[in-house]
Amino acid sequence: MTAAPEGLTWHLLGRDRDAIEVRTDWAGAGTAGEEDDGAAWAWGGASGRGVRVCVIDSGVETAHPLIGPVNASYLVREVADAGAQGGHEVVRVAGGDSTGHGTACASIIRGLAPQCELDSVQVLGSGFRGSGDVLIAGVRWAVEQGYDVINMSLSTTRRAFAPVLHDLADQAYFGRSLLVASAHNMPVESFPWRFSSVISVGSHDVDDPGLLLYNPRPPVEFFARGVQVPAAWPGGGTRRCTGNSFATPHVAGLCARIVGKHRGMTAFQVKQALFLASANVRSQ
């Protein structure tokens, strides 16, 4: 595990958002008293209708009342080749969640983009266990399916997996798939959120699911609600969840609304829309 460079911000907990205020010449950005101008243009009135969202995580409890319809659930599993090397396959399953993490993330997305088309790809087993190879197989499959938004509230600290994840992130970026990835909860290097082609997310502690903040000191690009977030939990219940993992689906949900409202946007354009919609970005 490699320590992060000094001075980088992984979350905004306990800090005043005025400390990261950004000024822009774009007239649609917020002004004093009218902070939501950019947000209204970016995703106002949108529900994510027709947008394909994939949650790569621990699975999703499809029967949970806060999840709503899940289009399809998949599992990445190891298979043995006829030769010396093994491989992986993605198979369709009935649903289910090994830890509750994926169900929580899916419910946050559903709450913000209630009409999106939601799929689940399980790469984590019980105890949040999962291999880098399984993670990569899941990401590769999701990118190849051309999902509009891919939520990754997980990462790997192993640098050996960074090159292939970087290639997949670029493939997603140029293929108009938005890879929305959680920063590590500690200031350490992990992947794929560290790549510029990814929409990377950390937490703020404001009790507002629609409050998006831009970070003028990347690599984390955006902050969303990530403290005591109400979310679905297996068994039909709910739980208050804290961490960058739960800030990430807020941004994924907003991305689904942007894509649904502005069809044909590239990943670059969606990032720009998120920037201009951030509450700390103000017109000059």
XYZ file of N, CA and C in Angstrom:
852
model
N 0.845 -1.192 0.000
C 0.000 0.000 0.000
C 0.882 1.243 0.000
N 0.585 2.158 -0.931
C 1.413 3.347 -1.068
C 0.716 4.555 -0.467
N 1.390 5.308 0.347
C 0.801 6.506 0.946
C 0.543 7.552 -0.122
N -0.479 8.354 0.120
C -0.847 9.382 -0.833
C 0.074 10.588 -0.717
N 0.221 11.330 -1.808
C 0.985 12.571 -1.734
C 0.351 13.534 -0.741
N 1.155 14.344 -0.104
C 0.635 15.279 0.882
C -0.205 16.362 0.216
N -1.209 16.836 0.949
C -1.994 17.964 0.486
C -3.222 17.600 -0.315
N -3.418 16.339 -0.651
C -4.576 15.945 -1.429
C -5.772 15.728 -0.510
N -6.956 16.015 -1.008
C -8.168 15.918 -0.217
C -8.976 14.707 -0.656
N -9.202 13.774 0.271
C -9.975 12.567 -0.033
C -11.446 12.727 0.348
N -11.747 13.639 1.254
C -13.119 13.901 1.662
C -13.180 15.330 2.193
N -14.393 15.775 2.482
C -14.576 17.158 2.925
C -15.128 17.198 4.347
N -14.997 16.124 5.084
C -15.613 16.039 6.402
C -14.996 17.054 7.361
N -15.873 17.811 8.002
C -15.422 18.778 8.977
C -14.848 20.055 8.401
N -14.951 20.230 7.091
C -14.419 21.439 6.458
C -15.558 22.277 5.890
N -15.351 23.577 5.811
C -16.332 24.494 5.257
C -16.225 24.479 3.740
N -17.346 24.306 3.061
C -17.294 24.237 1.599
C -16.839 25.552 0.975
N -16.971 26.671 1.705
C -16.487 27.948 1.162
C -14.988 27.916 0.909
N -14.290 27.010 1.599
C -12.845 26.914 1.421
C -12.474 26.359 0.057
N -13.441 25.753 -0.635
C -13.155 25.209 -1.965
C -14.025 25.886 -3.027
N -14.446 27.106 -2.765
C -15.246 27.819 -3.757
C -14.436 28.046 -5.033
N -15.100 27.873 -6.180
C -14.471 28.021 -7.491
C -15.262 29.045 -8.283
N -14.557 29.917 -8.998
C -15.205 30.930 -9.827
C -15.079 30.569 -11.296
N -16.149 30.821 -12.063
C -16.155 30.532 -13.487
C -16.859 31.656 -14.229
N -16.548 31.802 -15.517
C -17.184 32.826 -16.336
C -18.511 32.362 -16.916
N -18.859 31.061 -16.732
C -20.103 30.564 -17.326
C -21.297 31.127 -16.577
N -22.214 31.752 -17.290
C -23.334 32.446 -16.661
C -24.320 31.498 -15.991
N -24.308 30.212 -16.371
C -25.253 29.270 -15.793
C -24.851 28.722 -14.451
N -23.646 29.017 -13.996
C -23.221 28.542 -12.680
C -23.972 29.302 -11.599
N -23.950 28.772 -10.390
C -24.687 29.390 -9.302
C -24.152 30.765 -8.935
N -25.035 31.574 -8.426
C -24.649 32.862 -7.864
C -25.204 32.903 -6.450
N -24.816 33.906 -5.712
C -25.310 34.015 -4.339
C -26.834 34.029 -4.345
N -27.450 33.091 -3.638
C -28.899 33.013 -3.576
C -29.500 32.187 -4.692
N -28.711 31.794 -5.682
C -29.224 31.011 -6.806
C -28.249 29.885 -7.126
N -27.933 29.088 -6.108
C -26.915 28.075 -6.245
C -27.305 26.931 -7.161
N -28.603 26.753 -7.436
C -29.035 25.571 -8.151
C -29.240 25.800 -9.646
N -28.784 26.936 -10.205
C -28.975 27.207 -11.626
C -28.359 26.107 -12.483
N -27.109 25.765 -12.204
C -26.439 24.736 -12.987
C -27.079 23.383 -12.805
N -27.475 23.059 -11.572
C -28.115 21.772 -11.310
C -29.451 21.672 -12.021
N -30.209 22.759 -12.040
C -31.508 22.739 -12.714
C -31.335 22.433 -14.200
N -30.312 23.029 -14.806
C -30.059 22.745 -16.214
C -29.554 21.328 -16.412
N -28.663 20.878 -15.537
C -28.007 19.586 -15.738
C -28.956 18.416 -15.556
N -29.698 18.395 -14.460
C -30.532 17.217 -14.188
C -31.930 17.540 -13.689
N -32.273 18.796 -13.590
C -33.591 19.167 -13.086
C -34.722 18.549 -13.894
N -35.683 17.957 -13.209
C -36.840 17.356 -13.856
C -36.600 15.998 -14.477
N -35.369 15.478 -14.395
C -35.039 14.189 -15.009
C -35.151 13.065 -13.979
N -35.437 11.860 -14.466
C -35.636 10.707 -13.595
C -34.726 9.535 -13.928
N -33.864 9.701 -14.951
C -33.026 8.592 -15.378
C -33.718 7.623 -16.309
N -34.882 7.974 -16.800
C -35.632 7.073 -17.680
C -34.790 6.669 -18.891
N -34.725 5.357 -19.144
C -34.016 4.844 -20.302
C -32.517 4.735 -20.143
N -31.989 5.066 -18.967
C -30.546 5.040 -18.740
C -30.165 3.713 -18.092
N -29.172 3.043 -18.643
C -28.727 1.743 -18.148
C -27.609 1.932 -17.127
N -27.864 1.511 -15.889
C -26.921 1.681 -14.791
C -26.501 0.307 -14.278
N -25.213 0.124 -14.080
C -24.679 -1.133 -13.563
C -23.983 -0.881 -12.226
N -24.320 -1.676 -11.221
C -23.689 -1.596 -9.908
C -22.743 -2.783 -9.761
N -21.441 -2.515 -9.775
C -20.440 -3.560 -9.570
C -20.106 -3.588 -8.092
N -20.508 -4.665 -7.417
C -20.405 -4.642 -5.962
C -20.585 -6.049 -5.398
N -21.351 -6.143 -4.322
C -21.575 -7.409 -3.622
C -22.887 -8.061 -4.005
N -23.534 -7.541 -5.050
C -24.852 -8.021 -5.430
C -25.933 -7.096 -4.911
N -27.183 -7.377 -5.276
C -28.311 -6.544 -4.871
C -29.482 -7.447 -4.486
N -30.103 -7.136 -3.356
C -31.321 -7.849 -2.959
C -32.475 -7.320 -3.803
N -32.869 -8.098 -4.781
C -33.825 -7.618 -5.779
C -35.234 -7.439 -5.233
N -35.555 -8.098 -4.126
C -36.912 -7.999 -3.591
C -37.076 -6.838 -2.621
N -36.019 -6.081 -2.375
C -36.114 -4.999 -1.390
C -37.031 -3.896 -1.910
N -37.971 -3.425 -1.093
C -38.927 -2.414 -1.569
C -38.297 -1.084 -1.958
N -37.105 -0.763 -1.444
C -36.453 0.499 -1.806
C -35.598 0.388 -3.071
N -35.462 -0.819 -3.582
C -34.664 -1.022 -4.795
C -35.511 -0.892 -6.042
N -36.726 -1.419 -5.992
C -37.545 -1.420 -7.189
C -37.066 -2.484 -8.164
N -37.522 -2.425 -9.394
C -37.173 -3.470 -10.363
C -35.685 -3.474 -10.703
N -35.098 -4.663 -10.648
C -33.722 -4.870 -11.102
C -33.805 -5.618 -12.424
N -33.256 -5.022 -13.458
C -33.373 -5.604 -14.788
C -32.709 -6.972 -14.868
N -31.491 -7.097 -14.329
C -30.764 -8.363 -14.372
C -29.661 -8.357 -13.324
N -29.360 -9.534 -12.778
C -28.280 -9.714 -11.818
C -27.276 -10.713 -12.370
N -25.999 -10.426 -12.170
C -24.934 -11.279 -12.690
C -23.908 -11.549 -11.598
N -23.159 -12.621 -11.774
C -22.102 -13.009 -10.852
C -20.852 -13.341 -11.659
N -19.715 -12.821 -11.214
C -18.440 -13.174 -11.837
C -17.863 -14.351 -11.057
N -17.554 -15.430 -11.761
C -16.999 -16.602 -11.086
C -15.811 -17.147 -11.855
N -14.961 -17.794 -11.133
C -13.779 -18.393 -11.739
C -14.157 -19.711 -12.408
N -13.528 -19.973 -13.545
C -13.726 -21.230 -14.256
C -12.361 -21.790 -14.619
N -12.305 -23.077 -14.816
C -11.051 -23.733 -15.183
C -11.036 -23.998 -16.676
N -9.979 -23.541 -17.335
C -9.810 -23.828 -18.755
C -9.282 -25.251 -18.932
N -9.301 -25.685 -20.159
C -8.705 -26.981 -20.465
C -7.186 -26.922 -20.309
N -6.614 -25.728 -20.459
C -5.171 -25.564 -20.346
C -4.748 -25.302 -18.920
N -3.569 -24.736 -18.804
C -2.971 -24.540 -17.485
C -3.558 -23.337 -16.749
N -4.120 -22.368 -17.492
C -4.592 -21.144 -16.868
C -6.099 -21.177 -16.637
N -6.514 -20.556 -15.565
C -7.934 -20.418 -15.300
C -8.476 -19.141 -15.915
N -9.782 -18.935 -15.805
C -10.394 -17.737 -16.345
C -11.612 -17.384 -15.522
N -12.423 -16.500 -16.055
C -13.619 -16.047 -15.364
C -14.772 -15.959 -16.354
N -15.970 -16.105 -15.825
C -17.151 -15.943 -16.637
C -18.187 -15.154 -15.854
N -19.041 -14.481 -16.577
C -20.125 -13.713 -15.975
C -21.417 -14.458 -16.266
N -22.101 -14.875 -15.215
C -23.315 -15.676 -15.376
C -24.495 -14.947 -14.748
N -25.663 -15.168 -15.325
C -26.864 -14.542 -14.783
C -27.349 -15.330 -13.577
N -27.754 -14.615 -12.537
C -28.238 -15.230 -11.301
C -29.553 -14.575 -10.902
N -30.200 -15.141 -9.887
C -31.501 -14.635 -9.456
C -31.392 -13.352 -8.643
N -30.216 -13.043 -8.149
C -30.037 -11.880 -7.288
C -29.387 -12.294 -5.985
N -29.440 -11.429 -4.996
C -28.824 -11.721 -3.710
C -27.615 -10.846 -3.468
N -27.306 -10.640 -2.192
C -26.232 -9.738 -1.785
C -25.410 -10.421 -0.699
N -24.105 -10.487 -0.901
C -23.229 -11.188 0.036
C -22.917 -10.392 1.289
N -23.047 -9.063 1.231
C -22.663 -8.229 2.382
C -23.669 -7.129 2.721
N -24.500 -6.724 1.789
C -25.405 -5.590 1.986
C -24.919 -4.319 1.319
N -23.646 -4.267 1.008
C -23.028 -3.068 0.437
C -23.660 -2.684 -0.901
N -23.825 -3.660 -1.788
C -24.386 -3.378 -3.103
C -25.835 -2.950 -3.041
N -26.596 -3.568 -2.143
C -28.007 -3.192 -1.963
C -28.118 -1.744 -1.519
N -27.262 -1.344 -0.578
C -27.272 0.034 -0.097
C -26.975 1.006 -1.240
N -25.942 0.706 -2.021
C -25.573 1.593 -3.130
C -26.683 1.666 -4.177
N -27.283 0.520 -4.491
C -28.354 0.494 -5.495
C -29.544 1.327 -5.045
N -29.868 1.290 -3.751
C -31.025 2.052 -3.267
C -30.775 3.554 -3.345
N -29.534 3.980 -3.150
C -29.212 5.402 -3.256
C -29.373 5.872 -4.702
N -28.890 5.060 -5.631
C -29.063 5.387 -7.058
C -30.538 5.458 -7.399
N -31.305 4.456 -6.954
C -32.735 4.413 -7.266
C -33.457 5.623 -6.699
N -33.047 6.076 -5.512
C -33.694 7.230 -4.920
C -33.503 8.502 -5.721
N -32.367 8.629 -6.394
C -32.080 9.830 -7.185
C -32.536 9.695 -8.636
N -32.478 8.484 -9.168
C -32.862 8.241 -10.565
C -33.877 7.100 -10.588
N -35.099 7.357 -10.155
C -36.065 6.269 -9.922
C -36.461 5.476 -11.161
N -36.266 6.036 -12.340
C -36.692 5.332 -13.548
C -35.525 4.787 -14.373
N -34.343 4.733 -13.787
C -33.227 4.147 -14.520
C -33.397 2.631 -14.598
N -32.696 2.021 -15.540
C -32.684 0.570 -15.686
C -31.464 0.049 -14.936
N -31.702 -0.730 -13.882
C -30.638 -1.086 -12.943
C -30.223 -2.543 -13.101
N -28.920 -2.781 -13.246
C -28.342 -4.117 -13.286
C -27.308 -4.237 -12.174
N -27.032 -5.483 -11.758
C -26.060 -5.762 -10.710
C -25.040 -6.774 -11.201
N -23.761 -6.514 -10.893
C -22.693 -7.472 -11.165
C -21.966 -7.727 -9.852
N -22.045 -8.949 -9.344
C -21.441 -9.275 -8.057
C -19.994 -9.716 -8.248
N -19.091 -8.981 -7.584
C -17.661 -9.325 -7.606
C -17.107 -9.546 -6.206
N -17.920 -9.277 -5.170
C -17.491 -9.443 -3.787
C -18.256 -10.585 -3.131
N -17.554 -11.352 -2.324
C -18.186 -12.407 -1.551
C -18.406 -11.964 -0.120
N -18.710 -12.896 0.753
C -18.938 -12.569 2.154
C -17.679 -11.968 2.768
N -17.887 -11.078 3.725
C -16.758 -10.410 4.357
C -16.045 -9.443 3.440
N -16.714 -9.003 2.389
C -16.158 -8.071 1.408
C -14.932 -8.650 0.705
N -14.846 -9.965 0.646
C -13.706 -10.596 -0.004
C -13.915 -10.653 -1.511
N -12.831 -10.405 -2.235
C -12.866 -10.499 -3.687
C -11.471 -10.334 -4.248
N -11.208 -10.990 -5.338
C -9.878 -10.896 -5.945
C -9.845 -9.796 -6.998
N -8.646 -9.295 -7.256
C -8.483 -8.299 -8.304
C -8.861 -8.833 -9.667
N -8.589 -10.103 -9.910
C -8.933 -10.704 -11.199
C -10.440 -10.731 -11.417
N -11.181 -11.047 -10.375
C -12.641 -11.057 -10.478
C -13.156 -9.633 -10.696
N -12.586 -8.678 -9.975
C -12.976 -7.283 -10.162
C -12.759 -6.843 -11.595
N -11.595 -7.136 -12.138
C -11.284 -6.737 -13.507
C -12.225 -7.406 -14.493
N -12.523 -8.686 -14.277
C -13.447 -9.387 -15.168
C -14.820 -8.729 -15.148
N -15.273 -8.299 -13.964
C -16.560 -7.633 -13.864
C -16.579 -6.280 -14.539
N -15.511 -5.518 -14.337
C -15.425 -4.197 -14.976
C -15.354 -4.350 -16.498
N -14.522 -5.272 -16.956
C -14.393 -5.482 -18.403
C -15.744 -5.838 -19.025
N -16.460 -6.737 -18.374
C -17.761 -7.157 -18.902
C -18.730 -5.976 -18.945
N -18.777 -5.186 -17.872
C -19.702 -4.052 -17.822
C -19.373 -3.019 -18.889
N -18.093 -2.755 -19.088
C -17.693 -1.792 -20.120
C -18.069 -2.317 -21.499
N -17.849 -3.593 -21.726
C -18.186 -4.173 -23.030
C -19.690 -4.165 -23.295
N -20.496 -4.198 -22.236
C -21.951 -4.141 -22.417
C -22.429 -2.737 -22.745
N -21.573 -1.744 -22.574
C -21.926 -0.376 -22.932
C -22.929 0.286 -22.007
N -22.870 -0.029 -20.713
C -23.761 0.645 -19.762
C -23.520 2.149 -19.808
N -24.575 2.915 -19.586
C -24.431 4.375 -19.557
C -23.654 4.820 -18.319
N -23.952 4.201 -17.184
C -23.316 4.557 -15.912
C -22.913 3.262 -15.205
N -21.682 3.225 -14.719
C -21.186 2.074 -13.964
C -20.744 2.572 -12.597
N -21.394 2.091 -11.536
C -21.052 2.503 -10.174
C -20.072 1.513 -9.568
N -18.917 2.032 -9.130
C -17.903 1.210 -8.464
C -17.592 1.804 -7.096
N -18.275 1.324 -6.071
C -17.993 1.770 -4.708
C -16.973 0.850 -4.064
N -15.901 0.596 -4.788
C -14.824 -0.279 -4.340
C -13.589 0.014 -5.170
N -12.452 -0.426 -4.682
C -11.198 -0.195 -5.393
C -10.186 -1.230 -4.936
N -9.043 -1.261 -5.597
C -7.957 -2.145 -5.199
C -6.693 -1.318 -4.976
N -5.933 -1.687 -3.949
C -4.669 -0.994 -3.675
C -3.496 -1.658 -4.381
N -3.733 -2.754 -5.078
C -2.642 -3.497 -5.708
C -2.279 -2.865 -7.058
N -1.075 -2.339 -7.131
C -0.623 -1.659 -8.345
C -0.538 -2.589 -9.553
N -0.419 -3.880 -9.311
C -0.334 -4.821 -10.429
C -1.595 -4.783 -11.294
N -2.714 -4.387 -10.701
C -3.966 -4.342 -11.452
C -4.218 -2.977 -12.082
N -3.394 -1.989 -11.748
C -3.626 -0.632 -12.234
C -3.571 -0.504 -13.760
N -2.591 -1.088 -14.462
C -2.542 -0.888 -15.920
C -3.781 -1.370 -16.657
N -4.281 -2.558 -16.317
C -5.454 -3.048 -17.031
C -6.700 -2.258 -16.649
N -6.805 -1.835 -15.378
C -7.935 -0.992 -14.988
C -7.874 0.360 -15.684
N -6.665 0.875 -15.878
C -6.502 2.137 -16.593
C -6.990 2.000 -18.030
N -6.625 0.895 -18.685
C -7.075 0.659 -20.058
C -8.596 0.538 -20.128
N -9.187 -0.148 -19.164
C -10.643 -0.297 -19.148
C -11.338 1.037 -18.883
N -10.747 1.852 -18.013
C -11.323 3.163 -17.738
C -11.301 4.034 -18.988
N -10.208 3.973 -19.742
C -10.141 4.735 -20.991
C -11.145 4.201 -22.011
N -11.285 2.882 -22.070
C -12.251 2.286 -22.986
C -13.666 2.758 -22.656
N -13.979 2.793 -21.368
C -15.284 3.287 -20.951
C -15.463 4.750 -21.323
N -14.450 5.555 -21.052
C -14.516 6.999 -21.305
C -14.804 7.306 -22.764
N -14.067 6.655 -23.655
C -14.255 6.924 -25.067
C -15.471 6.208 -25.635
N -15.985 5.223 -24.899
C -17.196 4.536 -25.321
C -18.455 5.130 -24.722
N -18.340 6.270 -24.044
C -19.464 6.991 -23.440
C -20.112 6.218 -22.299
N -19.341 5.398 -21.618
C -19.790 4.787 -20.370
C -19.152 5.558 -19.231
N -19.967 6.019 -18.306
C -19.470 6.813 -17.186
C -19.077 5.884 -16.054
N -17.798 5.790 -15.774
C -17.287 4.968 -14.679
C -17.180 5.867 -13.453
N -18.106 5.694 -12.504
C -18.165 6.526 -11.301
C -17.590 5.696 -10.155
N -16.446 6.121 -9.615
C -15.694 5.275 -8.693
C -15.410 5.979 -7.374
N -15.461 5.203 -6.318
C -15.254 5.701 -4.963
C -13.776 5.825 -4.639
N -13.424 6.961 -4.043
C -12.092 7.095 -3.472
C -11.988 6.203 -2.243
N -10.775 5.791 -1.931
C -10.545 5.018 -0.717
C -10.914 5.875 0.493
N -11.386 5.250 1.556
C -11.742 6.008 2.755
C -10.533 6.533 3.518
N -9.368 6.006 3.205
C -8.127 6.484 3.801
C -7.271 7.109 2.707
N -6.363 8.035 3.056
C -5.543 8.699 2.033
C -4.433 7.795 1.512
N -4.850 6.766 0.786
C -3.894 5.844 0.173
C -4.209 5.744 -1.317
N -3.239 5.268 -2.069
C -3.434 5.055 -3.497
C -4.245 3.786 -3.722
N -5.310 3.892 -4.494
C -6.035 2.715 -4.935
C -6.648 3.031 -6.291
N -7.192 2.010 -6.922
C -7.603 2.138 -8.321
C -8.967 1.475 -8.514
N -9.813 1.985 -9.435
C -9.500 2.887 -10.550
C -9.813 4.364 -10.317
N -10.246 4.757 -9.137
C -10.679 6.140 -8.972
C -9.580 7.161 -9.228
N -8.319 6.743 -9.163
C -7.199 7.668 -9.347
C -7.010 8.108 -10.794
N -7.713 7.495 -11.732
C -7.509 7.811 -13.149
C -8.392 8.989 -13.567
N -7.855 9.845 -14.424
C -8.585 11.048 -14.838
C -9.795 10.742 -15.706
N -9.844 9.561 -16.309
C -10.996 9.196 -17.133
C -12.178 8.730 -16.296
N -11.980 8.607 -14.995
C -13.019 8.159 -14.070
C -13.623 9.367 -13.366
N -14.910 9.305 -13.048
C -15.542 10.312 -12.203
C -15.346 9.858 -10.764
N -14.413 10.485 -10.055
C -14.038 10.031 -8.713
C -14.795 10.814 -7.651
N -15.139 10.111 -6.562
C -16.054 10.681 -5.568
C -15.537 10.466 -4.149
N -15.601 11.530 -3.350
C -15.374 11.478 -1.918
C -16.615 11.987 -1.201
N -16.548 12.110 0.117
C -17.719 12.434 0.941
C -17.706 13.862 1.456
N -18.900 14.439 1.565
C -19.102 15.592 2.436
C -20.123 15.190 3.499
N -20.272 15.996 4.535
C -21.111 15.604 5.665
C -22.401 16.405 5.771
N -22.842 17.000 4.660
C -24.094 17.756 4.653
C -25.256 16.804 4.378
N -26.331 16.967 5.119
C -27.492 16.087 5.003
C -28.369 16.527 3.823
N -27.833 16.399 2.616
C -28.552 16.805 1.404
C -28.108 15.902 0.259
N -28.962 14.975 -0.195
C -28.563 14.040 -1.245
C -28.309 14.703 -2.591
N -28.816 15.914 -2.784
C -28.623 16.599 -4.056
C -27.469 17.575 -4.068
N -26.748 17.700 -2.932
C -25.648 18.663 -2.864
C -24.372 18.051 -3.438
N -23.935 18.592 -4.542
C -22.704 18.165 -5.200
C -21.679 19.278 -5.086
N -20.439 18.910 -4.752
C -19.353 19.876 -4.638
C -18.188 19.413 -5.498
N -17.557 20.373 -6.157
C -16.381 20.085 -6.969
C -15.134 20.314 -6.134
N -14.140 19.439 -6.310
C -12.882 19.575 -5.587
C -11.834 20.231 -6.487
N -11.423 21.455 -6.180
C -10.412 22.108 -7.019
C -9.013 21.530 -6.838
N -8.882 20.557 -5.930
C -7.578 19.924 -5.712
C -7.715 18.416 -5.906
N -7.875 17.976 -7.164
C -8.002 16.538 -7.430
C -6.763 15.793 -6.953
N -6.780 14.434 -6.912
C -7.507 13.586 -7.834
C -8.976 13.332 -7.536
N -9.458 13.366 -6.301
C -10.902 13.274 -6.115
C -11.537 14.491 -6.764
N -12.533 14.252 -7.623
C -13.118 15.369 -8.368
C -14.379 15.938 -7.737
N -15.180 15.079 -7.096
C -16.469 15.539 -6.583
C -16.726 14.984 -5.191
N -17.474 15.772 -4.407
C -17.917 15.347 -3.090
C -19.436 15.266 -3.091
N -19.967 14.206 -2.474
C -21.405 14.043 -2.320
C -21.696 13.544 -0.912
N -22.954 13.460 -0.576
C -23.333 13.049 0.781
C -22.770 11.661 1.088
N -22.056 11.552 2.213
C -21.470 10.268 2.557
C -21.435 9.975 4.044
N -22.214 10.703 4.831
C -22.235 10.497 6.281
C -23.666 10.217 6.736
N -23.835 9.095 7.438
C -25.152 8.710 7.952
C -26.214 8.742 6.852
N -25.885 8.098 5.745
C -26.792 8.059 4.594
C -27.828 6.958 4.807
N -29.124 7.264 4.742
C -30.131 6.205 4.854
C -30.142 5.366 3.583
N -30.029 4.049 3.732
C -29.946 3.173 2.567
C -30.602 1.839 2.882
N -30.998 1.145 1.822
C -31.584 -0.185 1.972
C -30.543 -1.165 2.482
N -31.021 -2.191 3.175
C -30.146 -3.251 3.667
C -30.878 -4.578 3.518
N -30.154 -5.660 3.217
C -30.810 -6.955 3.011
C -31.738 -7.346 4.164
N -32.832 -8.014 3.790
C -33.848 -8.382 4.763
C -35.009 -7.410 4.762
N -34.981 -6.457 3.818
C -36.062 -5.497 3.706
C -35.925 -4.286 4.596
N -34.806 -4.181 5.308
C -34.625 -3.080 6.240
C -33.801 -1.941 5.673
N -33.376 -1.060 6.563
C -32.530 0.075 6.193
C -31.399 0.194 7.199
N -30.407 0.967 6.811
C -29.266 1.201 7.687
C -28.681 2.567 7.345
N -28.106 3.221 8.348
C -27.375 4.469 8.116
C -25.936 4.116 7.777
N -25.477 4.549 6.620
C -24.165 4.144 6.118
C -23.262 5.362 5.950
N -21.981 5.194 6.258
C -21.015 6.278 6.161
C -19.788 5.817 5.387
N -19.305 6.692 4.502
C -18.096 6.395 3.748
C -18.198 6.878 2.316
N -17.049 6.937 1.662
C -17.038 7.351 0.262
C -17.823 6.396 -0.626
N -17.941 5.146 -0.195
C -18.735 4.170 -0.943
C -20.158 4.655 -1.168
N -20.702 5.372 -0.189
C -22.101 5.757 -0.242
C -22.287 7.172 -0.802
N -21.186 7.906 -0.917
C -21.226 9.164 -1.668
C -21.259 8.880 -3.165
N -20.573 7.834 -3.583
C -20.434 7.519 -5.007
C -21.763 7.281 -5.712
N -22.685 6.474 -5.164
C -23.959 6.291 -5.873
C -24.808 7.548 -5.960
N -24.572 8.529 -5.089
C -25.256 9.814 -5.268
C -24.852 10.433 -6.607
N -23.556 10.408 -6.887
C -23.074 10.981 -8.147
C -23.499 10.111 -9.324
N -23.492 8.796 -9.147
C -23.960 7.914 -10.223
C -25.424 8.195 -10.552
N -26.235 8.407 -9.529
C -27.634 8.727 -9.764
C -27.813 10.047 -10.496
N -27.021 11.053 -10.118
C -27.082 12.339 -10.812
C -26.610 12.192 -12.260
N -25.585 11.363 -12.481
C -25.120 11.112 -13.850
C -26.226 10.476 -14.690
N -26.965 9.550 -14.096
C -28.067 8.911 -14.817
C -29.114 9.938 -15.221
N -29.367 10.883 -14.363
C -30.340 11.924 -14.694
C -29.818 12.854 -15.791
N -28.522 13.176 -15.726
C -27.934 14.021 -16.771
C -28.010 13.326 -18.121
N -27.600 12.057 -18.170
C -27.596 11.312 -19.430
C -29.017 11.163 -19.967
N -29.971 10.922 -19.066
C -31.351 10.793 -19.515
C -31.921 12.087 -20.069
N -31.473 13.209 -19.523
C -31.993 14.507 -19.964
C -31.264 15.034 -21.184
N -29.967 14.723 -21.291
C -29.138 15.237 -22.389
C -28.520 14.057 -23.138
N -29.326 13.359 -23.886
C -28.860 12.185 -24.615
C -27.747 12.551 -25.602
N -26.740 11.697 -25.686
C -25.645 11.925 -26.621
C -24.446 12.611 -26.008
N -24.547 13.012 -24.725
C -23.391 13.635 -24.074
C -22.235 12.642 -23.955
N -21.043 13.120 -24.180
C -19.851 12.315 -23.944
C -19.501 12.347 -22.462
N -18.589 11.473 -22.051
C -18.140 11.472 -20.660
C -17.521 12.820 -20.294
N -16.777 13.401 -21.212
C -16.175 14.715 -20.982
C -17.259 15.760 -20.714
N -18.323 15.722 -21.500
C -19.387 16.707 -21.335
C -20.153 16.509 -20.034
N -20.347 15.253 -19.632
C -21.025 14.995 -18.359
C -20.181 15.510 -17.194
N -18.874 15.302 -17.266
C -17.998 15.842 -16.215
C -18.124 17.357 -16.131
N -18.176 17.998 -17.279
C -18.310 19.455 -17.291
C -19.661 19.874 -16.706
N -20.707 19.124 -17.005
C -22.023 19.427 -16.443
C -22.008 19.277 -14.927
N -21.352 18.230 -14.424
C -21.239 18.052 -12.981
C -20.476 19.213 -12.343
N -19.406 19.639 -13.003
C -18.622 20.770 -12.499
C -19.477 22.030 -12.397
N -20.192 22.346 -13.457
C -20.980 23.575 -13.482
C -22.191 23.507 -12.558
N -22.643 22.280 -12.240
C -23.779 22.113 -11.344
C -23.371 22.073 -9.880
N -22.075 22.006 -9.601
C -21.609 21.924 -8.218
C -21.912 23.211 -7.464
N -22.357 23.062 -6.229
C -22.834 24.215 -5.462
C -21.740 25.201 -5.099
N -20.483 24.761 -5.118
C -19.383 25.673 -4.777
C -18.767 26.327 -6.005
N -19.331 26.080 -7.190
C -18.868 26.725 -8.419
C -19.782 27.900 -8.701
N -19.227 29.091 -8.679
C -20.015 30.320 -8.789
C -19.578 31.135 -9.991
N -20.523 31.842 -10.580
C -20.171 32.735 -11.688
C -19.451 33.972 -11.142
N -18.621 34.552 -11.997
C -17.816 35.709 -11.570
C -18.717 36.903 -11.247
